[in-house]
Short mmCIF file of C-alpha atoms in Angstrom, two decimals:
data_model
loop_
_atom_site.label_atom_id
_atom_site.label_comp_id
_atom_site.label_asym_id
_atom_site.label_seq_id
_atom_site.Cartn_x
_atom_site.Cartn_y
_atom_site.Cartn_z
CA UNK S 177 165.07 178.93 88.04
CA UNK S 178 161.66 180.17 87.93
CA UNK S 179 158.84 177.48 87.91
CA UNK S 180 155.23 177.30 86.67
CA UNK S 181 152.69 175.22 88.12
CA UNK S 182 149.57 174.61 86.07
CA UNK S 183 146.31 173.99 88.21
CA UNK S 184 144.33 175.50 91.09
CA UNK S 185 143.23 172.61 93.66
CA UNK S 186 144.89 171.31 96.87
CA UNK S 187 147.26 168.81 94.60
CA UNK S 188 148.99 172.13 92.94
CA UNK S 189 149.19 173.85 96.69
CA UNK S 190 151.06 170.67 98.14
CA UNK S 191 153.16 170.98 94.82
CA UNK S 192 153.90 174.57 95.05
CA UNK S 193 154.87 173.84 99.06
CA UNK S 194 157.25 171.18 97.72
CA UNK S 195 158.75 173.44 95.03
CA UNK S 196 159.20 176.17 97.29
CA UNK S 197 161.50 174.13 99.59
CA UNK S 198 163.99 173.74 96.64
CA UNK S 199 167.26 175.68 96.63
CA UNK S 200 166.93 175.54 92.84
CA UNK S 201 164.00 177.93 92.92
CA UNK S 202 164.05 181.25 92.35
CA UNK S 203 160.32 182.15 91.91
CA UNK S 204 157.17 180.12 91.42
CA UNK S 205 154.02 181.16 89.32
CA UNK S 206 150.92 179.36 89.25
CA UNK S 207 148.03 179.40 86.87
CA UNK S 208 145.27 179.90 87.63
CA UNK S 209 146.15 179.04 91.42
CA UNK S 210 143.94 179.65 94.47
CA UNK S 211 144.44 181.86 97.64
CA UNK S 212 146.41 179.29 99.52
CA UNK S 213 148.93 178.88 96.65
CA UNK S 214 148.88 182.67 96.36
CA UNK S 215 151.02 182.98 99.76
CA UNK S 216 153.83 180.76 97.69
CA UNK S 217 153.39 181.77 94.19
CA UNK S 218 152.32 184.66 91.99
CA UNK S 219 149.13 183.96 90.43
CA UNK S 220 148.55 184.06 86.69
CA UNK S 221 145.14 184.42 85.28
CA UNK S 222 145.48 182.06 82.57
CA UNK S 223 143.11 178.92 82.25
CA UNK S 224 144.78 175.56 82.38
CA UNK S 225 143.48 174.45 78.86
CA UNK S 226 145.08 177.93 77.51
CA UNK S 227 148.07 176.15 76.18
CA UNK S 228 149.49 178.66 73.73
CA UNK S 229 149.03 181.51 76.27
CA UNK S 230 150.58 179.34 79.23
CA UNK S 231 153.55 178.59 76.73
CA UNK S 232 153.76 182.33 75.73
CA UNK S 233 153.81 183.18 79.41
CA UNK S 234 156.44 180.72 80.26
CA UNK S 235 158.75 182.05 77.20
CA UNK S 236 158.43 185.63 78.52
CA UNK S 237 159.06 184.77 82.24
CA UNK S 238 161.94 182.50 81.10
CA UNK S 239 160.30 179.63 82.89
CA UNK S 240 162.95 176.94 83.76
CA UNK S 241 160.24 174.16 84.73
CA UNK S 242 156.55 173.83 83.93
CA UNK S 243 154.73 171.25 86.17
CA UNK S 244 151.35 170.02 85.01
CA UNK S 245 149.10 169.29 87.98
CA UNK S 246 145.63 168.40 86.25
CA UNK S 247 144.57 165.81 84.05
CA UNK S 248 142.54 167.59 81.17
CA UNK S 249 145.88 169.82 80.10
CA UNK S 250 147.74 166.56 80.09
CA UNK S 251 145.40 164.61 77.95
CA UNK S 252 144.67 167.69 75.84
CA UNK S 253 148.67 167.53 74.74
CA UNK S 254 149.88 170.77 76.75
CA UNK S 255 153.42 168.99 77.19
CA UNK S 256 153.46 168.47 73.36
CA UNK S 257 152.88 172.32 72.92
CA UNK S 258 155.47 173.39 75.50
CA UNK S 259 158.13 170.80 74.00
CA UNK S 260 157.69 172.26 70.57
CA UNK S 261 158.56 175.53 72.13
CA UNK S 262 161.72 174.16 73.51
CA UNK S 263 160.23 174.40 77.07
CA UNK S 264 161.24 172.10 79.86
CA UNK S 265 157.75 170.47 80.99
CA UNK S 266 156.93 167.66 83.52
CA UNK S 267 154.41 165.58 82.36
CA UNK S 268 153.57 163.09 80.01
CA UNK S 269 152.92 163.75 76.25
CA UNK S 270 149.26 163.38 74.79
CA UNK S 271 150.14 160.13 73.48
CA UNK S 272 151.06 158.81 76.82
CA UNK S 273 148.44 160.70 79.08
CA UNK S 274 146.02 158.28 77.06
CA UNK S 275 146.60 156.03 79.90
CA UNK S 276 144.27 157.87 81.99
CA UNK S 277 142.32 159.55 79.13
CA UNK S 278 140.77 156.33 77.96
CA UNK S 279 139.65 153.43 80.24
CA UNK S 280 139.44 151.35 77.25
CA UNK S 281 142.91 151.93 76.13
CA UNK S 282 144.25 151.24 79.62
CA UNK S 283 142.52 147.98 79.95
CA UNK S 284 143.49 146.76 76.50
CA UNK S 285 146.85 147.68 77.30
CA UNK S 286 146.78 145.49 80.45
CA UNK S 287 145.34 142.54 78.89
CA UNK S 288 147.91 142.59 76.10
CA UNK S 289 150.74 142.74 78.26
CA UNK S 290 149.20 140.37 81.05
CA UNK S 291 149.30 143.06 83.62
CA UNK S 292 146.95 141.94 86.62
CA UNK S 293 143.25 143.53 86.57
CA UNK S 294 139.61 142.92 86.64
CA UNK S 295 137.81 140.87 83.72
CA UNK S 296 136.12 143.54 81.48
CA UNK S 297 134.29 144.42 78.34
CA UNK S 298 134.13 147.41 76.47
CA UNK S 299 131.11 148.98 74.80
CA UNK S 300 130.48 151.79 72.42
CA UNK S 301 126.84 151.62 72.22
CA UNK S 302 124.13 151.50 75.20
CA UNK S 303 122.05 148.87 73.46
CA UNK S 304 125.16 146.48 73.38
CA UNK S 305 125.83 147.16 76.99
CA UNK S 306 122.22 146.85 78.03
CA UNK S 307 122.30 143.47 76.44
CA UNK S 308 125.48 142.38 78.04
CA UNK S 309 123.96 142.85 81.51
CA UNK S 310 121.40 140.07 80.85
CA UNK S 311 124.36 137.59 81.29
CA UNK S 312 126.35 139.44 83.87
CA UNK S 313 127.00 138.42 87.54
CA UNK S 314 126.41 141.29 90.09
CA UNK S 315 127.79 143.66 91.62
CA UNK S 316 129.57 144.82 88.49
CA UNK S 317 131.57 148.32 87.83
CA UNK S 318 130.85 151.02 84.78
CA UNK S 319 133.42 152.94 84.13
CA UNK S 320 133.01 156.21 81.73
CA UNK S 321 136.13 155.80 79.13
CA UNK S 322 137.52 159.48 79.48
CA UNK S 323 137.95 161.97 82.25
CA UNK S 324 135.02 162.30 84.66
CA UNK S 325 136.59 164.28 87.54
CA UNK S 326 137.35 160.80 89.64
CA UNK S 327 133.50 160.40 89.51
CA UNK S 328 133.01 158.30 86.41
CA UNK S 329 133.16 154.77 88.06
CA UNK S 330 129.68 153.34 89.39
CA UNK S 331 129.33 150.21 91.54
CA UNK S 332 126.15 148.44 90.72
CA UNK S 333 124.61 145.84 92.99
CA UNK S 334 121.76 145.01 90.61
CA UNK S 335 120.88 144.67 87.10
CA UNK S 336 118.57 147.39 87.68
CA UNK S 337 121.38 149.72 88.88
CA UNK S 338 123.54 148.94 86.37
CA UNK S 339 120.96 149.70 83.66
CA UNK S 340 120.46 153.33 85.30
CA UNK S 341 124.22 153.68 85.28
CA UNK S 342 124.44 152.97 81.73
CA UNK S 343 121.65 155.37 81.10
CA UNK S 344 123.62 157.99 83.20
CA UNK S 345 126.84 157.78 81.35
CA UNK S 346 125.86 156.94 77.79
CA UNK S 347 122.20 158.29 77.32
CA UNK S 348 122.15 161.21 79.59
CA UNK S 349 125.81 162.12 79.31
CA UNK S 350 126.22 163.10 82.92
CA UNK S 351 130.20 163.21 82.03
CA UNK S 352 129.80 164.48 78.49
CA UNK S 353 131.85 162.77 75.94
CA UNK S 354 133.62 160.72 78.53
CA UNK S 355 130.71 158.10 78.30
CA UNK S 356 130.72 157.66 74.66
CA UNK S 357 132.34 154.51 75.42
CA UNK S 358 132.27 152.79 78.87
CA UNK S 359 134.03 149.61 80.36
CA UNK S 360 131.95 146.83 82.29
CA UNK S 361 134.47 144.98 84.52
CA UNK S 362 133.89 142.61 87.37
CA UNK S 363 133.72 143.95 91.11
CA UNK S 364 136.88 143.18 92.92
CA UNK S 365 137.01 142.87 96.82
CA UNK S 366 140.01 143.92 98.63
CA UNK S 367 141.88 146.86 100.25
CA UNK S 368 142.51 149.92 97.83
CA UNK S 369 145.98 151.58 97.87
CA UNK S 370 147.31 154.30 95.28
CA UNK S 371 150.89 154.32 94.61
CA UNK S 372 152.19 157.37 92.75
CA UNK S 373 155.62 156.50 90.34
CA UNK S 374 158.39 158.99 88.97
CA UNK S 375 158.91 157.75 85.53
CA UNK S 376 161.45 158.81 82.95
CA UNK S 377 160.22 156.46 80.07
CA UNK S 378 162.52 153.67 81.05
CA UNK S 379 162.83 153.89 84.87
CA UNK S 380 159.89 154.04 87.24
CA UNK S 381 160.45 154.81 90.96
CA UNK S 382 157.33 154.24 93.35
CA UNK S 383 156.82 156.53 95.89
CA UNK S 384 155.05 155.74 99.54
CA UNK S 385 151.76 154.07 99.40
CA UNK S 386 148.72 156.24 100.30
CA UNK S 387 144.93 155.20 100.57
CA UNK S 388 141.92 157.50 99.67
CA UNK S 389 138.50 157.83 100.87
CA UNK S 390 136.30 158.34 97.65
CA UNK S 391 132.81 158.21 99.07
CA UNK S 392 131.17 161.49 100.67
CA UNK S 393 129.83 160.39 103.90
CA UNK S 394 131.28 158.51 106.86
CA UNK S 395 131.56 154.43 106.49
CA UNK S 396 131.86 154.81 102.69
CA UNK S 397 128.44 155.76 102.17
CA UNK S 398 126.87 158.27 99.78
CA UNK S 399 128.21 159.61 96.46
CA UNK S 400 131.47 159.24 94.94
CA UNK S 401 133.67 162.22 95.02
CA UNK S 402 137.22 163.52 94.09
CA UNK S 403 138.34 162.34 97.51
CA UNK S 404 137.39 163.20 100.97
CA UNK S 405 140.43 162.43 102.71
CA UNK S 406 143.57 160.04 102.54
CA UNK S 407 146.43 158.59 104.72
CA UNK S 408 150.24 157.46 104.14
CA UNK S 409 151.46 154.83 104.19
CA UNK S 410 148.83 151.98 103.85
CA UNK S 411 149.89 149.42 106.44
CA UNK S 412 148.16 146.83 104.01
CA UNK S 413 150.93 147.74 101.49
CA UNK S 414 153.56 145.38 102.70
CA UNK S 415 157.06 144.90 101.63
CA UNK S 416 155.97 141.82 99.91
CA UNK S 417 153.14 143.70 97.97
CA UNK S 418 155.69 146.24 97.17
CA UNK S 419 157.81 143.94 95.48
CA UNK S 420 154.93 142.05 93.41
CA UNK S 421 154.00 145.22 92.21
CA UNK S 422 157.41 146.39 91.16
CA UNK S 423 157.98 143.19 89.24
CA UNK S 424 154.73 142.68 87.83
CA UNK S 425 152.51 145.82 87.64
CA UNK S 426 154.88 148.99 87.65
CA UNK S 427 157.90 147.96 85.31
CA UNK S 428 155.64 146.05 83.06
CA UNK S 429 153.46 148.98 82.67
CA UNK S 430 156.35 151.19 81.81
CA UNK S 431 157.65 148.73 79.21
CA UNK S 432 154.02 148.29 77.85
CA UNK S 433 153.96 151.97 76.90
CA UNK S 434 157.39 152.18 75.61
CA UNK S 435 156.66 149.05 73.51
CA UNK S 436 153.62 150.94 72.02
CA UNK S 437 155.47 153.88 71.07
CA UNK S 438 154.24 155.99 74.05
CA UNK S 439 157.37 156.87 76.26
CA UNK S 440 155.75 157.77 79.67
CA UNK S 441 157.76 160.72 81.35
CA UNK S 442 156.10 162.18 84.44
CA UNK S 443 153.66 160.71 87.28
CA UNK S 444 152.00 157.27 86.62
CA UNK S 445 149.52 157.22 89.16
CA UNK S 446 148.69 153.10 89.81
CA UNK S 447 145.38 152.64 91.66
CA UNK S 448 145.52 149.26 93.25
CA UNK S 449 143.06 146.72 94.90
CA UNK S 450 144.74 144.20 97.23
CA UNK S 451 142.54 140.77 96.43
CA UNK S 452 142.93 137.29 97.59
CA UNK S 453 144.46 136.52 94.42
CA UNK S 454 147.14 139.36 94.70
CA UNK S 455 147.35 142.93 93.81
CA UNK S 456 145.68 144.05 90.53
CA UNK S 457 145.26 147.44 88.87
CA UNK S 458 142.07 149.31 89.06
CA UNK S 459 143.00 152.22 87.21
CA UNK S 460 146.11 154.41 86.09
CA UNK S 461 146.14 158.36 86.16
CA UNK S 462 148.68 160.20 84.31
CA UNK S 463 149.71 162.92 87.05
CA UNK S 464 149.64 163.43 90.72
CA UNK S 465 146.65 162.31 92.60
CA UNK S 466 144.37 164.63 94.79
CA UNK S 467 144.46 164.23 97.67
CA UNK S 468 146.96 161.61 97.73
CA UNK S 469 149.55 164.17 96.78
CA UNK S 470 148.78 166.15 100.13
CA UNK S 471 150.11 163.11 102.23
CA UNK S 472 152.93 161.98 100.06
CA UNK S 473 155.06 164.99 99.22
CA UNK S 474 155.42 166.27 102.83
CA UNK S 475 156.67 162.81 103.48
CA UNK S 476 159.32 163.02 100.79
CA UNK S 477 162.97 163.59 101.69
CA UNK S 478 164.41 164.58 98.24
CA UNK S 479 164.19 167.95 96.48
CA UNK S 480 161.41 167.63 94.04
CA UNK S 481 163.12 169.71 91.19
CA UNK S 482 165.84 167.30 91.20
CA UNK S 483 163.52 164.15 90.69
CA UNK S 484 161.43 165.98 88.21
CA UNK S 485 164.37 166.95 86.12
CA UNK S 486 165.66 163.32 86.36
CA UNK S 487 162.49 162.17 84.82
CA UNK S 488 162.79 164.95 81.94
CA UNK S 489 166.69 163.88 81.31
CA UNK S 490 166.08 160.22 81.73
CA UNK S 491 168.50 159.83 84.43
CA UNK S 492 165.82 158.76 87.21
CA UNK S 493 168.01 155.39 87.68
CA UNK S 494 170.45 157.84 89.58
CA UNK S 495 167.67 159.15 92.02
CA UNK S 496 167.50 157.62 95.31
CA UNK S 497 163.89 158.25 96.39
CA UNK S 498 163.60 158.50 100.22
CA UNK S 499 160.55 159.16 102.52
CA UNK S 500 160.29 159.89 106.20
CA UNK S 501 159.71 157.07 108.68
CA UNK S 502 156.22 158.53 109.85
CA UNK S 503 152.58 158.94 108.52
CA UNK S 504 150.42 161.75 107.39
CA UNK S 505 146.74 162.29 107.49
CA UNK S 506 144.78 164.81 105.08
CA UNK S 507 140.81 165.34 105.73
CA UNK S 508 139.04 167.39 103.24
CA UNK S 509 136.92 170.05 104.72
CA UNK S 510 134.05 170.63 101.85
CA UNK S 511 131.16 172.66 101.33
CA UNK S 512 127.82 171.12 102.66
CA UNK S 513 126.02 169.22 99.51
CA UNK S 514 129.34 168.25 97.76
CA UNK S 515 129.51 166.63 95.24
CA UNK S 516 125.99 167.76 94.01
CA UNK S 517 124.71 171.63 94.79
CA UNK S 518 126.65 173.56 97.37
CA UNK S 519 126.95 177.26 98.22
CA UNK S 520 130.02 179.46 97.78
CA UNK S 521 131.45 182.41 99.13
CA UNK S 522 131.46 181.70 102.83
CA UNK S 523 134.34 183.53 104.63
CA UNK S 524 137.14 181.04 106.20
CA UNK S 525 138.61 181.76 109.45
CA UNK S 526 141.56 180.56 111.36
CA UNK S 527 144.43 180.22 109.14
CA UNK S 528 146.71 181.87 111.45
CA UNK S 529 146.26 178.65 113.75
CA UNK S 530 148.65 176.90 111.37
CA UNK S 531 151.46 179.52 111.32
CA UNK S 532 154.83 177.84 112.62
CA UNK S 533 153.38 174.45 113.30
CA UNK S 534 155.72 172.02 112.30
CA UNK S 535 154.32 169.12 110.44
CA UNK S 536 150.64 170.91 110.16
CA UNK S 537 149.50 171.88 106.86
CA UNK S 538 146.20 173.61 105.38
CA UNK S 539 146.38 173.01 101.76
CA UNK S 540 143.62 175.32 99.85
CA UNK S 541 141.50 173.72 97.04
CA UNK S 542 138.15 175.75 96.33
CA UNK S 543 139.30 179.15 97.75
CA UNK S 544 139.48 182.54 96.51
CA UNK S 545 140.58 186.09 98.00
CA UNK S 546 138.43 188.69 98.08
CA UNK S 547 137.91 192.02 99.93
CA UNK S 548 136.00 190.38 102.77
CA UNK S 549 138.92 187.86 102.91
CA UNK S 550 139.46 184.20 101.87
CA UNK S 551 135.97 182.67 101.02
CA UNK S 552 134.89 179.23 99.78
CA UNK S 553 134.90 178.93 96.02
CA UNK S 554 134.39 175.00 95.34
CA UNK S 555 133.12 171.76 96.65
CA UNK S 556 136.31 170.60 98.25
CA UNK S 557 137.53 173.87 99.94
CA UNK S 558 140.83 172.98 102.05
CA UNK S 559 142.65 169.74 102.89
CA UNK S 560 143.82 169.77 106.63
CA UNK S 561 146.92 167.71 106.87
CA UNK S 562 149.11 166.56 109.81
CA UNK S 563 152.23 164.25 110.24
CA UNK S 564 152.62 161.98 113.18
CA UNK S 565 154.90 159.28 114.43
CA UNK S 566 152.41 156.79 113.31
CA UNK S 567 148.94 156.67 111.57
CA UNK S 568 147.24 156.73 115.05
CA UNK S 569 149.08 160.20 116.08
CA UNK S 570 148.74 161.65 112.62
CA UNK S 571 144.83 161.18 112.60
CA UNK S 572 144.89 162.50 115.94
CA UNK S 573 146.62 165.68 114.70
CA UNK S 574 144.68 165.96 111.49
CA UNK S 575 141.29 166.06 113.25
CA UNK S 576 142.41 168.41 115.97
CA UNK S 577 143.67 170.74 113.19
CA UNK S 578 140.15 170.49 111.48
CA UNK S 579 139.11 172.53 114.35
CA UNK S 580 141.20 175.41 113.82
CA UNK S 581 139.21 176.19 110.54
CA UNK S 582 135.68 177.70 110.34
CA UNK S 583 133.35 178.55 107.52
CA UNK S 584 129.77 178.19 107.16
CA UNK S 585 128.43 174.90 105.73
CA UNK S 586 131.78 173.26 106.67
CA UNK S 587 131.22 169.38 105.94
CA UNK S 588 133.93 166.50 106.40
CA UNK S 589 133.88 163.01 107.19
CA UNK S 590 134.81 161.74 110.44
CA UNK S 591 136.33 158.48 109.71
CA UNK S 592 139.46 158.96 107.37
CA UNK S 593 141.77 156.35 108.54
CA UNK S 594 139.60 155.13 111.14
CA UNK S 595 139.48 151.35 110.24
CA UNK S 596 143.27 151.31 109.92
CA UNK S 597 143.48 153.08 113.43
CA UNK S 598 141.66 150.69 115.11
CA UNK S 599 143.61 148.02 113.23
CA UNK S 600 146.75 148.74 113.30
CA UNK S 601 148.90 149.98 116.44
CA UNK S 602 151.39 151.61 114.25
CA UNK S 603 152.89 151.77 110.91
CA UNK S 604 155.65 149.45 109.59
CA UNK S 605 154.92 149.01 105.95
CA UNK S 606 156.57 150.96 103.15
#
């Protein structure tokens, strides 16, 4: 079949890599894609939010499956547009993608169906939110209701920081309409873990665990980003934690959406925090994570097309999801200054070093092909990824591979997985 991938980041490159391994696939297209994806797919100059044009293209090229990588098209209803045309598409419909599209909706859903999460209050006016701060305990967390490129959560240690945060989100509109409403919730302490789950509306199959590093600088300092690196699996996500989450979080989340008439088909990304009281949900996403996908999919043994078709067809209960008994680490190479101001157009060299090296990957994010060669075209430029027999070896391999790539103003964190590396001598978790 012909496959269309919608998106342009490192997640979509990792998806394209997995799709290309399937015997079911004849040709891959990607809209709009990037320089790395161009090695696996034909790039299509259509923006991810141009739903009708994308559907026209899918019909013209007889696309057998379209995979939506990004959040905004899903929340905007691209799946509904494709389904009305009779096109097969992987991702939740608009009424289900609201699970990510509205923090207010997801928090209310968890409260209604008793899914473990932080205590919270919702606000649609800055005045009411500011008044609430007078009786709050600190630190607290402010979250923009809508999509904010993974940067809409603010941890506030003091009342003054919280006031500034409300101003940023609701009055200054740093994230546009995403801040029209906000959630103020209790600050939870614990290890954060991400689990991506395949869903067919009834059955939910969790993948292997991963752990992201959101802050821009070493030691979790600096501003929030879309993610500076990740590793899989998390040694803190034990079999006991997995059993609890399957019983009290994953299946109840799927059942809650069905009960609300919002059958969820696609990827349910569950952001967890492992507290002393047990695992709780920090957030949901309605698609593959970035950069979690870059460390999860290389470890998956199954044909990704077979699994996605099972989700669409409602036969996910027939799938035996399997992952390699190893570890994987991704280190993001960014442009100096990200997530604020940064320069583009810097020539990147060293890609040839990844040729024919099993277990090493360089997933493109913010790149573009020009007459000068492949150049930087975003804040997060590349995801240098490597496998290893355990986390320690995978981390060593990934950081060695970061030295193979060069570009002006190259920046990365040097502590991706470091705390785990020092605490754990191997990986024995799920």
